[in-house]
PDB file of C-alpha atoms in Angstrom:
ATOM      1  CA  PRO A 202       1.885 -60.662  54.611  1.00  0.00           C
ATOM      2  CA  ARG A 203       3.709 -58.707  57.261  1.00  0.00           C
ATOM      3  CA  PRO A 204       4.035 -60.302  60.712  1.00  0.00           C
ATOM      4  CA  CYS A 205       2.407 -58.519  63.623  1.00  0.00           C
ATOM      5  CA  LEU A 206       4.014 -60.405  66.525  1.00  0.00           C
ATOM      6  CA  SER A 207       0.677 -60.708  68.290  1.00  0.00           C
ATOM      7  CA  SER A 208       1.617 -64.184  69.474  1.00  0.00           C
ATOM      8  CA  PRO A 209       5.393 -64.499  69.934  1.00  0.00           C
ATOM      9  CA  PRO A 210       6.784 -67.518  71.772  1.00  0.00           C
ATOM     10  CA  GLY A 211       5.784 -67.342  75.418  1.00  0.00           C
ATOM     11  CA  GLY A 212       2.629 -65.286  74.861  1.00  0.00           C
ATOM     12  CA  GLY A 213       2.062 -61.753  73.675  1.00  0.00           C
ATOM     13  CA  GLN A 214       0.987 -58.353  74.870  1.00  0.00           C
ATOM     14  CA  ARG A 215      -1.750 -56.198  73.423  1.00  0.00           C
ATOM     15  CA  GLY A 216      -1.987 -52.440  73.060  1.00  0.00           C
ATOM     16  CA  TRP A 217       0.793 -49.954  72.361  1.00  0.00           C
ATOM     17  CA  ALA A 218       3.578 -52.429  73.099  1.00  0.00           C
ATOM     18  CA  ASN A 219       2.219 -54.685  70.356  1.00  0.00           C
ATOM     19  CA  ILE A 220       1.978 -51.742  67.940  1.00  0.00           C
ATOM     20  CA  TYR A 221       5.575 -50.747  68.656  1.00  0.00           C
ATOM     21  CA  LEU A 222       6.814 -54.306  68.201  1.00  0.00           C
ATOM     22  CA  THR A 223       4.924 -54.612  64.933  1.00  0.00           C
ATOM     23  CA  MET A 224       6.434 -51.424  63.523  1.00  0.00           C
ATOM     24  CA  PHE A 225       9.904 -52.360  64.717  1.00  0.00           C
ATOM     25  CA  THR A 226       9.598 -55.839  63.228  1.00  0.00           C
ATOM     26  CA  THR A 227       8.364 -54.484  59.897  1.00  0.00           C
ATOM     27  CA  VAL A 228      11.274 -52.050  59.604  1.00  0.00           C
ATOM     28  CA  ARG A 229      13.693 -54.799  60.711  1.00  0.00           C
ATOM     29  CA  LEU A 230      12.324 -57.231  58.122  1.00  0.00           C
ATOM     30  CA  LYS A 231      12.702 -54.619  55.373  1.00  0.00           C
ATOM     31  CA  THR A 232      16.273 -54.005  56.504  1.00  0.00           C
ATOM     32  CA  LEU A 233      16.978 -57.744  56.662  1.00  0.00           C
ATOM     33  CA  ALA A 234      15.497 -58.227  53.204  1.00  0.00           C
ATOM     34  CA  SER A 235      17.838 -55.646  51.744  1.00  0.00           C
ATOM     35  CA  ARG A 236      20.919 -57.111  53.452  1.00  0.00           C
ATOM     36  CA  CYS A 237      20.257 -60.814  53.830  1.00  0.00           C
ATOM     37  CA  PRO A 238      17.195 -62.129  51.967  1.00  0.00           C
ATOM     38  CA  ALA A 239      17.493 -65.637  53.430  1.00  0.00           C
ATOM     39  CA  ARG A 240      17.257 -64.421  57.051  1.00  0.00           C
ATOM     40  CA  ALA A 241      14.349 -62.140  56.130  1.00  0.00           C
ATOM     41  CA  VAL A 242      12.419 -65.070  54.690  1.00  0.00           C
ATOM     42  CA  ILE A 243      13.083 -67.134  57.811  1.00  0.00           C
ATOM     43  CA  ALA A 244      12.018 -64.277  60.070  1.00  0.00           C
ATOM     44  CA  GLN A 245       8.936 -63.497  57.993  1.00  0.00           C
ATOM     45  CA  ARG A 246       7.752 -67.111  57.986  1.00  0.00           C
ATOM     46  CA  GLY A 247       7.876 -67.215  61.753  1.00  0.00           C
ATOM     47  CA  VAL A 248      10.324 -70.081  62.056  1.00  0.00           C
ATOM     48  CA  TYR A 249      12.124 -69.763  65.340  1.00  0.00           C
ATOM     49  CA  PRO A 250      15.483 -71.531  64.965  1.00  0.00           C
ATOM     50  CA  SER A 251      16.975 -73.403  67.868  1.00  0.00           C
ATOM     51  CA  ARG A 252      20.679 -73.347  68.760  1.00  0.00           C
ATOM     52  CA  ALA A 253      21.398 -76.270  66.483  1.00  0.00           C
ATOM     53  CA  GLY A 254      19.860 -74.373  63.553  1.00  0.00           C
ATOM     54  CA  GLN A 255      16.736 -76.522  63.475  1.00  0.00           C
ATOM     55  CA  ARG A 256      13.213 -75.304  63.955  1.00  0.00           C
ATOM     56  CA  ALA A 257      12.279 -75.011  67.582  1.00  0.00           C
ATOM     57  CA  SER A 258       9.542 -77.303  68.788  1.00  0.00           C
ATOM     58  CA  VAL A 259       6.339 -75.493  69.581  1.00  0.00           C
ATOM     59  CA  SER A 260       3.876 -77.096  71.947  1.00  0.00           C
ATOM     60  CA  ARG A 261       0.549 -75.643  70.874  1.00  0.00           C
ATOM     61  CA  ALA A 262      -2.683 -77.389  70.112  1.00  0.00           C
ATOM     62  CA  GLY A 263      -2.895 -78.446  66.483  1.00  0.00           C
ATOM     63  CA  GLN A 264       0.821 -78.135  65.768  1.00  0.00           C
ATOM     64  CA  ARG A 265       3.427 -80.835  65.700  1.00  0.00           C
ATOM     65  CA  ALA A 266       6.841 -80.338  67.283  1.00  0.00           C
ATOM     66  CA  GLY A 267       9.192 -78.697  64.796  1.00  0.00           C
ATOM     67  CA  GLN A 268       6.388 -77.254  62.661  1.00  0.00           C
ATOM     68  CA  ALA A 269       6.755 -73.561  61.752  1.00  0.00           C
ATOM     69  CA  ARG A 270       4.335 -71.380  63.668  1.00  0.00           C
ATOM     70  CA  PRO A 271       3.139 -68.163  62.004  1.00  0.00           C
ATOM     71  CA  LEU A 272       3.823 -64.971  63.904  1.00  0.00           C
ATOM     72  CA  CYS A 273       0.271 -63.826  63.432  1.00  0.00           C
ATOM     73  CA  SER A 274      -2.873 -65.869  63.299  1.00  0.00           C
ATOM     74  CA  PRO A 275      -5.471 -64.915  60.672  1.00  0.00           C
ATOM     75  CA  ALA A 276      -7.928 -63.818  63.358  1.00  0.00           C
ATOM     76  CA  THR A 277      -5.552 -61.269  64.876  1.00  0.00           C
ATOM     77  CA  SER A 278      -4.196 -59.926  61.586  1.00  0.00           C
ATOM     78  CA  LYS A 279      -7.713 -58.889  60.539  1.00  0.00           C
ATOM     79  CA  GLY A 280      -7.923 -56.650  63.611  1.00  0.00           C
ATOM     80  CA  LYS A 281      -5.002 -54.377  62.667  1.00  0.00           C
ATOM     81  CA  SER A 282      -5.764 -50.752  63.248  1.00  0.00           C
ATOM     82  CA  THR A 283      -5.548 -48.157  60.522  1.00  0.00           C
ATOM     83  CA  LEU A 284      -2.913 -46.308  62.541  1.00  0.00           C
ATOM     84  CA  LEU A 285      -0.755 -49.418  62.699  1.00  0.00           C
ATOM     85  CA  GLU A 286      -1.071 -50.021  58.970  1.00  0.00           C
ATOM     86  CA  TRP A 287      -0.100 -46.391  58.283  1.00  0.00           C
ATOM     87  CA  CYS A 288       2.931 -46.630  60.591  1.00  0.00           C
ATOM     88  CA  GLU A 289       4.080 -49.827  58.893  1.00  0.00           C
ATOM     89  CA  SER A 290       3.826 -48.329  55.436  1.00  0.00           C
ATOM     90  CA  ASN A 291       5.394 -44.954  56.415  1.00  0.00           C
ATOM     91  CA  PRO A 292       8.286 -45.659  58.814  1.00  0.00           C
ATOM     92  CA  ILE A 293      10.204 -42.484  57.892  1.00  0.00           C
ATOM     93  CA  LYS A 294       7.203 -40.186  58.386  1.00  0.00           C
ATOM     94  CA  PHE A 295       6.384 -41.922  61.660  1.00  0.00           C
ATOM     95  CA  GLY A 296       9.970 -41.662  62.958  1.00  0.00           C
ATOM     96  CA  VAL A 297      10.343 -38.017  61.971  1.00  0.00           C
ATOM     97  CA  GLY A 298       6.967 -37.218  63.557  1.00  0.00           C
ATOM     98  CA  VAL A 299       7.880 -38.935  66.823  1.00  0.00           C
ATOM     99  CA  ALA A 300      11.250 -37.140  66.969  1.00  0.00           C
ATOM    100  CA  THR A 301       9.583 -33.773  66.331  1.00  0.00           C
ATOM    101  CA  VAL A 302       6.820 -34.188  68.923  1.00  0.00           C
ATOM    102  CA  LYS A 303       9.214 -35.704  71.476  1.00  0.00           C
ATOM    103  CA  THR A 304      11.643 -32.800  71.235  1.00  0.00           C
ATOM    104  CA  GLN A 305       8.894 -30.184  71.501  1.00  0.00           C
ATOM    105  CA  ALA A 306       7.332 -31.999  74.468  1.00  0.00           C
ATOM    106  CA  ALA A 307      10.725 -32.270  76.177  1.00  0.00           C
ATOM    107  CA  ASP A 308      11.225 -28.504  75.963  1.00  0.00           C
ATOM    108  CA  LEU A 309       7.704 -27.836  77.249  1.00  0.00           C
ATOM    109  CA  LEU A 310       8.308 -30.214  80.147  1.00  0.00           C
ATOM    110  CA  THR A 311      11.602 -28.482  80.929  1.00  0.00           C
ATOM    111  CA  GLN A 312      10.060 -25.019  80.883  1.00  0.00           C
ATOM    112  CA  LYS A 313       7.032 -26.058  82.979  1.00  0.00           C
ATOM    113  CA  SER A 314       8.550 -28.361  85.581  1.00  0.00           C
ATOM    114  CA  LEU A 315      12.230 -27.467  85.877  1.00  0.00           C
ATOM    115  CA  GLU A 316      12.044 -23.733  85.210  1.00  0.00           C
ATOM    116  CA  GLY A 317       8.627 -23.375  86.880  1.00  0.00           C
ATOM    117  CA  LYS A 318       7.063 -21.181  84.179  1.00  0.00           C
ATOM    118  CA  SER A 319       3.327 -20.751  83.792  1.00  0.00           C
ATOM    119  CA  TRP A 320       1.675 -21.243  80.398  1.00  0.00           C
ATOM    120  CA  ALA A 321       1.739 -17.468  79.842  1.00  0.00           C
ATOM    121  CA  GLU A 322       5.498 -17.296  80.525  1.00  0.00           C
ATOM    122  CA  ILE A 323       6.562 -20.115  78.192  1.00  0.00           C
ATOM    123  CA  ASP A 324       9.105 -19.055  75.575  1.00  0.00           C
ATOM    124  CA  TRP A 325       7.311 -20.216  72.420  1.00  0.00           C
ATOM    125  CA  ARG A 326      10.140 -19.049  70.152  1.00  0.00           C
ATOM    126  CA  ARG A 327      12.540 -21.372  71.990  1.00  0.00           C
ATOM    127  CA  ASN A 328       9.978 -24.155  71.834  1.00  0.00           C
ATOM    128  CA  GLY A 329       9.618 -23.622  68.081  1.00  0.00           C
ATOM    129  CA  LEU A 330      13.385 -23.842  67.638  1.00  0.00           C
ATOM    130  CA  PHE A 331      13.434 -27.132  69.556  1.00  0.00           C
ATOM    131  CA  THR A 332      10.601 -28.390  67.342  1.00  0.00           C
ATOM    132  CA  VAL A 333      12.551 -27.518  64.173  1.00  0.00           C
ATOM    133  CA  PHE A 334      15.662 -29.144  65.678  1.00  0.00           C
ATOM    134  CA  GLY A 335      13.699 -32.310  66.432  1.00  0.00           C
ATOM    135  CA  PHE A 336      12.347 -32.418  62.889  1.00  0.00           C
ATOM    136  CA  ALA A 337      15.493 -31.523  60.962  1.00  0.00           C
ATOM    137  CA  TYR A 338      18.284 -33.108  62.996  1.00  0.00           C
ATOM    138  CA  GLN A 339      16.811 -35.850  65.156  1.00  0.00           C
ATOM    139  CA  GLY A 340      14.189 -36.880  62.624  1.00  0.00           C
ATOM    140  CA  CYS A 341      15.538 -36.361  59.098  1.00  0.00           C
ATOM    141  CA  PHE A 342      19.328 -36.187  59.431  1.00  0.00           C
ATOM    142  CA  GLN A 343      19.736 -38.960  61.996  1.00  0.00           C
ATOM    143  CA  TYR A 344      17.478 -41.265  59.985  1.00  0.00           C
ATOM    144  CA  TYR A 345      19.669 -40.607  56.940  1.00  0.00           C
ATOM    145  CA  LEU A 346      22.850 -41.086  58.999  1.00  0.00           C
ATOM    146  CA  TYR A 347      21.905 -44.242  60.886  1.00  0.00           C
ATOM    147  CA  VAL A 348      19.859 -46.025  58.225  1.00  0.00           C
ATOM    148  CA  THR A 349      21.361 -44.937  54.914  1.00  0.00           C
ATOM    149  CA  LEU A 350      24.970 -43.972  55.601  1.00  0.00           C
ATOM    150  CA  PHE A 351      25.778 -46.462  58.373  1.00  0.00           C
ATOM    151  CA  SER A 352      24.481 -49.347  56.239  1.00  0.00           C
ATOM    152  CA  ARG A 353      26.859 -48.232  53.458  1.00  0.00           C
ATOM    153  CA  TRP A 354      29.878 -47.411  55.607  1.00  0.00           C
ATOM    154  CA  PHE A 355      29.621 -50.370  57.981  1.00  0.00           C
ATOM    155  CA  ALA A 356      27.911 -52.995  55.831  1.00  0.00           C
ATOM    156  CA  GLY A 357      29.277 -55.911  57.866  1.00  0.00           C
ATOM    157  CA  ALA A 358      27.823 -54.608  61.151  1.00  0.00           C
ATOM    158  CA  ALA A 359      24.209 -55.477  60.293  1.00  0.00           C
ATOM    159  CA  ARG A 360      25.198 -58.971  59.186  1.00  0.00           C
ATOM    160  CA  PHE A 361      27.296 -59.413  62.336  1.00  0.00           C
ATOM    161  CA  VAL A 362      24.523 -58.308  64.712  1.00  0.00           C
ATOM    162  CA  ASN A 363      22.063 -60.837  63.248  1.00  0.00           C
ATOM    163  CA  GLN A 364      24.408 -63.803  63.755  1.00  0.00           C
ATOM    164  CA  PRO A 365      24.275 -66.202  66.700  1.00  0.00           C
ATOM    165  CA  LEU A 366      26.828 -65.611  69.475  1.00  0.00           C
ATOM    166  CA  SER A 367      28.913 -68.650  68.538  1.00  0.00           C
ATOM    167  CA  VAL A 368      29.467 -67.236  65.034  1.00  0.00           C
ATOM    168  CA  LYS A 369      30.070 -63.697  66.345  1.00  0.00           C
ATOM    169  CA  LEU A 370      32.991 -64.904  68.431  1.00  0.00           C
ATOM    170  CA  THR A 371      34.888 -66.013  65.313  1.00  0.00           C
ATOM    171  CA  ASP A 372      33.762 -63.265  62.898  1.00  0.00           C
ATOM    172  CA  TYR A 373      36.629 -60.792  63.315  1.00  0.00           C
ATOM    173  CA  ALA A 374      35.660 -58.683  60.286  1.00  0.00           C
ATOM    174  CA  GLY A 375      32.171 -58.166  61.739  1.00  0.00           C
ATOM    175  CA  GLN A 376      33.642 -57.294  65.144  1.00  0.00           C
ATOM    176  CA  ARG A 377      35.846 -54.654  63.478  1.00  0.00           C
ATOM    177  CA  ASP A 378      32.857 -53.166  61.626  1.00  0.00           C
ATOM    178  CA  VAL A 379      30.831 -52.912  64.831  1.00  0.00           C
ATOM    179  CA  LEU A 380      33.760 -51.302  66.658  1.00  0.00           C
ATOM    180  CA  LYS A 381      34.233 -48.818  63.801  1.00  0.00           C
ATOM    181  CA  GLN A 382      30.522 -47.981  63.915  1.00  0.00           C
ATOM    182  CA  ILE A 383      30.602 -47.430  67.687  1.00  0.00           C
ATOM    183  CA  ALA A 384      33.780 -45.330  67.447  1.00  0.00           C
ATOM    184  CA  PHE A 385      32.240 -43.164  64.732  1.00  0.00           C
ATOM    185  CA  ASP A 386      29.040 -42.727  66.728  1.00  0.00           C
ATOM    186  CA  VAL A 387      30.856 -41.868  69.968  1.00  0.00           C
ATOM    187  CA  LEU A 388      33.894 -39.894  68.766  1.00  0.00           C
ATOM    188  CA  ILE A 389      33.084 -38.276  65.409  1.00  0.00           C
ATOM    189  CA  HIS A 390      29.306 -37.867  65.168  1.00  0.00           C
ATOM    190  CA  PRO A 391      28.893 -35.755  68.356  1.00  0.00           C
ATOM    191  CA  ILE A 392      31.397 -33.205  67.024  1.00  0.00           C
ATOM    192  CA  TRP A 393      29.021 -32.243  64.201  1.00  0.00           C
TER     193      TRP A 393
END
C-alpha cells in the first residue's frame, strides 16, 4: 500500500496540502525504489529513524516506544479521493497538466493585471503559444531532463541527497555529483 502521510510525526494537515504531500511522497518512493530499494522499504513502512539509526520512539496510545508507526491508518486510507488516486498513478500526466495550466494562467495574469487589458483585448494567440510552451518545454522536456537524464548523468546525487548530514560530510563523490548537477542546471541548461 502507498503511504498517504495523513498522520506524520507531529500531526498532519488535511486538504490540498495533504494531497500534494501524498503525490510527492509517492513519486519519491518510486524514485527511491529504483535507486535504493532498502531506503524505499524503510520509508514505505513508516519507520522514522533516529540519529543513531534506530527507530524513533513514538508516544501514541497503543504503541510501544520504538515500534514502527504506519504513515497512514486504515481509517484514513479508505477516504482517499479519486483525484488523489489518479494523481498517484499518473505523475507524468499530472505534472505536465500542472505545467501547462500554470503557464497559460501566468500569461493571462500578466496580460490582465500588468498590461491592463480587458478580456476583449487579450492576445489569445500569445496565450496559446505560452500554453504550448508550458506543455512541451516545462512539462514534457523538463520532466525528461530532470527525472530521466539527471538520474543517469548524476546517479550519485540522489543517493547523496538521501543520506544523513554526518555521512554527507565525508561522501566526496556524492558532493561532486551534486555540484556537477547544479553547475549543469545553472550554466548549461539555460543556454538551450
